[in-house]
XYZ file of C-alpha atoms in Angstrom:
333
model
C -24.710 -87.340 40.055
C -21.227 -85.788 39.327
C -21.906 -85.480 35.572
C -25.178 -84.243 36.118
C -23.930 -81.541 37.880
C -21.246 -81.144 35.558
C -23.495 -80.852 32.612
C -25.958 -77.924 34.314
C -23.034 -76.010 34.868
C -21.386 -76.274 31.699
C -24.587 -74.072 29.818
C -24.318 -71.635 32.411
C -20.806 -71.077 32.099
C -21.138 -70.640 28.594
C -23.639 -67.718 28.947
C -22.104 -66.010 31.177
C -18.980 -65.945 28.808
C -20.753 -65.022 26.078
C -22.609 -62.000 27.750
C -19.181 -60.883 28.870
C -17.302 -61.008 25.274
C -21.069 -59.322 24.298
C -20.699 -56.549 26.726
C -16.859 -55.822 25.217
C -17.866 -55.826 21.692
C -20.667 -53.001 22.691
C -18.471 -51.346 24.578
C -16.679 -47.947 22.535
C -13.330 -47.172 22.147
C -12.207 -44.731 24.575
C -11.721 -41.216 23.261
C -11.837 -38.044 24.923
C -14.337 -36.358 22.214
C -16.943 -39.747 22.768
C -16.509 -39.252 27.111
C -16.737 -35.236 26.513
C -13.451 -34.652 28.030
C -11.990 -32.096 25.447
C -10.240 -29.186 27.127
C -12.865 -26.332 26.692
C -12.988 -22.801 27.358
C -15.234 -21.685 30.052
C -15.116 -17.808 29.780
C -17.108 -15.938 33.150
C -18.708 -13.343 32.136
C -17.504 -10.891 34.681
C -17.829 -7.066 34.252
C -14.208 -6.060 33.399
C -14.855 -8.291 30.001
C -18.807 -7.907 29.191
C -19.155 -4.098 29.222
C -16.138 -3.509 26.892
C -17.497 -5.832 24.386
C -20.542 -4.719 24.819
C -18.756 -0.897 24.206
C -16.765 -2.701 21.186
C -20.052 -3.700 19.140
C -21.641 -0.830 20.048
C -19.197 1.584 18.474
C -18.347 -1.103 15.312
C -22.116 -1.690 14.524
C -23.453 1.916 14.801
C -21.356 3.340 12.006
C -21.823 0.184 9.816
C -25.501 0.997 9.937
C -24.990 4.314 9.234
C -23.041 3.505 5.980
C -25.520 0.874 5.020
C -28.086 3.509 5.232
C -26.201 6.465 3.537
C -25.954 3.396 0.410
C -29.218 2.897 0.886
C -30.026 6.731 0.522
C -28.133 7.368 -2.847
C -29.760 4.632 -4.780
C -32.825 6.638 -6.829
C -36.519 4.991 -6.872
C -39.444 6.331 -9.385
C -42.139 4.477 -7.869
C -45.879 4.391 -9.760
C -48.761 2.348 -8.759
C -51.389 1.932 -11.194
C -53.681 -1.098 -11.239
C -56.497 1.492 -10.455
C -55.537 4.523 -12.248
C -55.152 2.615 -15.840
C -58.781 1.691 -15.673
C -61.396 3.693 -17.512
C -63.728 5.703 -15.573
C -66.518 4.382 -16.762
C -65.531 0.522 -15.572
C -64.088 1.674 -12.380
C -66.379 0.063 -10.420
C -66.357 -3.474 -12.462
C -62.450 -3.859 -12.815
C -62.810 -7.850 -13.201
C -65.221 -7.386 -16.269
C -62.569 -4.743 -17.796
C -59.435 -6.982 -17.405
C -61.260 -9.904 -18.623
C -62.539 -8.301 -21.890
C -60.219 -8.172 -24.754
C -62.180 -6.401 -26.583
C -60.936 -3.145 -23.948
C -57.943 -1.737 -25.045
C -55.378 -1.977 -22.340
C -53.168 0.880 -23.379
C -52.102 2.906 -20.358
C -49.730 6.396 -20.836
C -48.662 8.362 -17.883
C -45.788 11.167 -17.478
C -43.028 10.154 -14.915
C -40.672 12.933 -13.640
C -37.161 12.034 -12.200
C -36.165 13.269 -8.889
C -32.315 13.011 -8.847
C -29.959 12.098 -11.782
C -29.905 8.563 -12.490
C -26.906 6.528 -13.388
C -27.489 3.725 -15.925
C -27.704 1.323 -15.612
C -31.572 2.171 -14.561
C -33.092 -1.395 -13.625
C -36.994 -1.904 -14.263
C -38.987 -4.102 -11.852
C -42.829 -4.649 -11.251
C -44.119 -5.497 -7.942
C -47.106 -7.134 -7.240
C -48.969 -6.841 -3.225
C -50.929 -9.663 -2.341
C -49.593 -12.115 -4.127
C -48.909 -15.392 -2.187
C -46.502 -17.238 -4.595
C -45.423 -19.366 -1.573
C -48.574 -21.181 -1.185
C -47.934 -24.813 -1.000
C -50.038 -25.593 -3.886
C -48.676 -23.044 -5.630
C -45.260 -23.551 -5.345
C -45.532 -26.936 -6.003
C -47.085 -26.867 -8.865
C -44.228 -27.676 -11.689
C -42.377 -30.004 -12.930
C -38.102 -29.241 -12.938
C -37.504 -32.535 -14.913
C -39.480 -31.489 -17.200
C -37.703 -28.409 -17.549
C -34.404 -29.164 -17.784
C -35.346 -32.613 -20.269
C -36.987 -32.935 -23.997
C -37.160 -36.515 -23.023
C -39.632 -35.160 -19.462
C -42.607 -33.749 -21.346
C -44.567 -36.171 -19.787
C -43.533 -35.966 -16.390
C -46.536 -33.659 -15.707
C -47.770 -35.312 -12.382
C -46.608 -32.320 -10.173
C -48.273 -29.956 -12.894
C -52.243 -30.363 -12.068
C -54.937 -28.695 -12.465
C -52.448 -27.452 -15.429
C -50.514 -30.485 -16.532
C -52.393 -31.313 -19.787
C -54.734 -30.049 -22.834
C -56.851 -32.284 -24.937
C -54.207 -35.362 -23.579
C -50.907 -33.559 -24.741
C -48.804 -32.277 -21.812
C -48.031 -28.445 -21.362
C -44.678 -27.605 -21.571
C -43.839 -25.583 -18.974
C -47.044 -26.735 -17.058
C -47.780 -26.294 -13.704
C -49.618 -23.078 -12.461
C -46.282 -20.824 -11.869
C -45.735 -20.753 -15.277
C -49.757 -20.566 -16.242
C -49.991 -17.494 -14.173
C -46.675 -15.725 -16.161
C -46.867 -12.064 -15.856
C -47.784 -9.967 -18.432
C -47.855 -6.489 -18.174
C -45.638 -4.726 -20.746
C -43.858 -1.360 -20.255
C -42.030 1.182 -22.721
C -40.604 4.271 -22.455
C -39.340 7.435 -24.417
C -38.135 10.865 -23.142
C -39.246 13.511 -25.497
C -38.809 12.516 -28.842
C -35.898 9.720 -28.230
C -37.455 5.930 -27.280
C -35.725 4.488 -24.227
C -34.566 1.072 -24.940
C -35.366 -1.461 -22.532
C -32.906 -4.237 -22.649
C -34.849 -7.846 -21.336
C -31.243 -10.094 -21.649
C -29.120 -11.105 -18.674
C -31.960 -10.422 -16.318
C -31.642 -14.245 -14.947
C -29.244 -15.803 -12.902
C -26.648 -17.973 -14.941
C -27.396 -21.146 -13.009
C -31.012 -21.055 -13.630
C -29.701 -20.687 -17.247
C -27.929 -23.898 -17.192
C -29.031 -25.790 -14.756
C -32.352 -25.445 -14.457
C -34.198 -24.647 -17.792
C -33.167 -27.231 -20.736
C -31.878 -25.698 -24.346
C -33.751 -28.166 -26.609
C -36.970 -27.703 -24.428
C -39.780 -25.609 -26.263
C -43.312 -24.306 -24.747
C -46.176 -26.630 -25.903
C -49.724 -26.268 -25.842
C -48.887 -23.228 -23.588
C -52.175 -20.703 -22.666
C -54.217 -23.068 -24.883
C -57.123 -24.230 -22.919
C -60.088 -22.205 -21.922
C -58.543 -20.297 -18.996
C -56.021 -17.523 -20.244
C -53.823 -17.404 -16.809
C -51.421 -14.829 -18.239
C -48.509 -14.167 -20.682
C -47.728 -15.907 -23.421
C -44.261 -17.870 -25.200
C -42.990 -18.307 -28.190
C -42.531 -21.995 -29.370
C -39.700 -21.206 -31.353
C -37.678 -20.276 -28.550
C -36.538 -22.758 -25.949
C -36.849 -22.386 -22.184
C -33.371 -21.317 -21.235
C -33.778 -18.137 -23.216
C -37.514 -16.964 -21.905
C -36.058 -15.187 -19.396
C -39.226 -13.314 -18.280
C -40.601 -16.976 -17.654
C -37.472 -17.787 -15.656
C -37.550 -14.441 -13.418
C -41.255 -15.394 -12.718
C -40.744 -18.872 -11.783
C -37.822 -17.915 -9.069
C -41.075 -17.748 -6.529
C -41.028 -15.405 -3.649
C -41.006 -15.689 0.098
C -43.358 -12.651 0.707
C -46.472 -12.032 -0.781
C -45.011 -8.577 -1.988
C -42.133 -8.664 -4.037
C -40.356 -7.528 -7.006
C -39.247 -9.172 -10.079
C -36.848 -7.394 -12.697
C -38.563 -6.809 -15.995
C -35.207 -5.322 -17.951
C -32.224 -2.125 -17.684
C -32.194 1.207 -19.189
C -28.918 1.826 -20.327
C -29.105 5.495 -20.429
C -28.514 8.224 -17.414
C -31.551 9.932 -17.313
C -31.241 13.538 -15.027
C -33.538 14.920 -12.729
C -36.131 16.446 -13.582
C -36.545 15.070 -16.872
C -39.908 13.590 -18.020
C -40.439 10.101 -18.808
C -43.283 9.025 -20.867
C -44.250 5.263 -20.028
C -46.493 3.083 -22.152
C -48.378 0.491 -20.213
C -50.481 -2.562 -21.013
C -52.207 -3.390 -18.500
C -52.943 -6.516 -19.034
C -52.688 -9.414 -15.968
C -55.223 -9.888 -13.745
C -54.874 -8.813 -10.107
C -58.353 -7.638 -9.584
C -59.586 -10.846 -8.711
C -57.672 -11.049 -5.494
C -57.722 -7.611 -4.206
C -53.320 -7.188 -5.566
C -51.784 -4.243 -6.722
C -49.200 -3.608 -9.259
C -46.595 -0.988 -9.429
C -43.863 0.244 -12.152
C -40.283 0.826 -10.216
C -37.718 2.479 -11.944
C -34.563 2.326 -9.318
C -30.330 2.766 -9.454
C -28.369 0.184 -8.032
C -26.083 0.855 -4.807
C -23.153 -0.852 -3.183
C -25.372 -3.004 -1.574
C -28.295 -3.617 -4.449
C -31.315 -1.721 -4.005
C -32.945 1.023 -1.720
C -33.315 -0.993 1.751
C -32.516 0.570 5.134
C -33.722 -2.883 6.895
C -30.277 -3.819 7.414
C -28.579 -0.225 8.582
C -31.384 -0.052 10.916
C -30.927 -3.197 12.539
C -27.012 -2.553 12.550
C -27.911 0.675 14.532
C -30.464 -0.334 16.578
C -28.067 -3.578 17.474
C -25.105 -1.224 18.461
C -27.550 1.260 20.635
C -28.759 -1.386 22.377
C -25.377 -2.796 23.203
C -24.078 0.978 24.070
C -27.516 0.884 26.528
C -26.612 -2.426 27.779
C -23.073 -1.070 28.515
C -23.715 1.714 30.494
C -26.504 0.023 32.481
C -23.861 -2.678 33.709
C -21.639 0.201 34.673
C -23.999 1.850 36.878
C -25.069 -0.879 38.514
C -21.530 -1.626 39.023
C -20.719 1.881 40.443
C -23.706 1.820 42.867
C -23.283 -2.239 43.570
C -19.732 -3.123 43.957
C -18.652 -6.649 43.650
């Protein structure tokens, strides 16, 4: 009976060793950061310490967003919408059939007159409204391997509907690039052309990194469906720099992209004859286009979003500082 005994207690023993070197392997190695017993700081937000930091951002942040907006002020904007007024009368009221025939000639000349002098260098942008480039299907649609790699001009999968023609892939496919813009601008004031420089209008890392050297565009805008401008074969990728601009897609279905510089001053009042070819399709959707001729400031272009919000920041903080000091005067701790 004695060995019996023995042997159902020897099992049970064993477990309950085992659960107890278990428990000390599980068990962490002390540390103050792993208990959360750090010394911290605790600050209380008493009076005596809210309202004059309240008083401190106020008075910082107001004048910050006053000299955000003064920068924003001295940058110069020639703005000119004309998706409408570049149509013929007599197809005004059937724009889809005139951008779709190219049989229409899409020459389009209109005076612009400069407000205030204008330091070069004068950047050109176009801006399109209503255009959702961040639609998931959209933005999706391209391949980057095949980008950056002559040995990727298959890798088209991410590219459809526009990934192939007749079997061969398009290089760049995808719809970004399909739907390139393709509106052309030049300009002359008087007698003298104005010449509009189209290099070092990308970033360097897309350059690089991004868009290969020895890739070339093939069996680009040859299918049935024209979706906009067209590319050279002859050049590679990393040097179509209106095709890299376009395919940096924005966040915001109105946006600007930079279409080249005018490196000459140009003074106020002067005259500014601009050729357009209206030629990309916007009609379809309901979008509008617009020319913007615009300086450069400290802090890029004209935008008093951020002075604003520095101002309106700092008045509410001055607001918020002298409402805790009445109610301190009339309710005393």
């Amino acid at each position: 009976m004695v060995p019996a005994n023995g042997d159902a207690a020897g099992p049970s023993s064993s477990q309950d060793g085992s659960a107890g070197t278990m428990k000390k392997r599980n068990k962490p190695q002390y540390h103050p950061f792993t208990q959360q017993q750090l010394p911290a700081c605790k600050p209380i937000l008493a009076p005596q310490t809210v309202i004059p930091v309240l008083l401190f951002v106020g008075i910082v942040f107001i004048p910050i967003g006053l000299g955000c907006i003064a920068a924003s002020n001295r940058v110069v904007e020639v703005v000119y919408q004309y998706e409408t007024s570049c149509v013929p009368g007599y197809m005004i009221d059937n724009k889809i059939a005139y951008i779709q025939n190219p049989s229409i000639d899409k020459t389009c000349t209109r005076i612009l007159k400069v407000p205030k002098d204008m330091k070069q260098p004068i950047y050109i942008y176009y801006q399109l409204d209503k255009f959702y480039q961040n639609h998931r299907r959209y933005v999706t649609s391209r391949s980057d391997k095949q980008l950056r790699s002559p040995n990727e001009v298959n890798n088209t999968q991410s590219c459809k509907p526009e990934a192939t023609e007749h079997g061969s892939p398009v290089v760049p496919c995808g719809l970004i690039a399909w739907s390139l813009f393709n509106d052309t601008y030049s300009f002359a004031r008087g007698n003298e052309v104005l010449m509009v420089h189209k290099r070092g209008i990308l970033w360097r890392s897309e350059r690089e990194d991004i868009f290969g050297k020895q890739v070339y565009p093939r069996n680009f805008q040859n299918g049935t469906l024209i979706g906009g401008g067209t590319l050279d074969p002859r050049i590679p990728l990393s040097r179509q720099e209106d095709l890299i601009v376009w395919m940096r897609t924005a966040a915001l279905p109105t946006f600007r992209k930079l279409y080249g510089r005018i490196e000459v001053d140009l003074h106020a009042d002067e005259l500014i004859t601009v050729t357009l070819q209206n030629n990309y399709n916007t009609y379809s959707f309901g979008g509008k286009k617009t020319l913007v001729l615009s300086t450069a400031g400290v802090l890029g272009g004209k935008s008093d979003f951020l002075g604003r919000g520095y101002v309106v920041v700092g008045l509410a903080c001055l607001a918020l500082a002298m409402l805790l000091t009445l109610l301190c005067l009339a309710f005393p701790l």
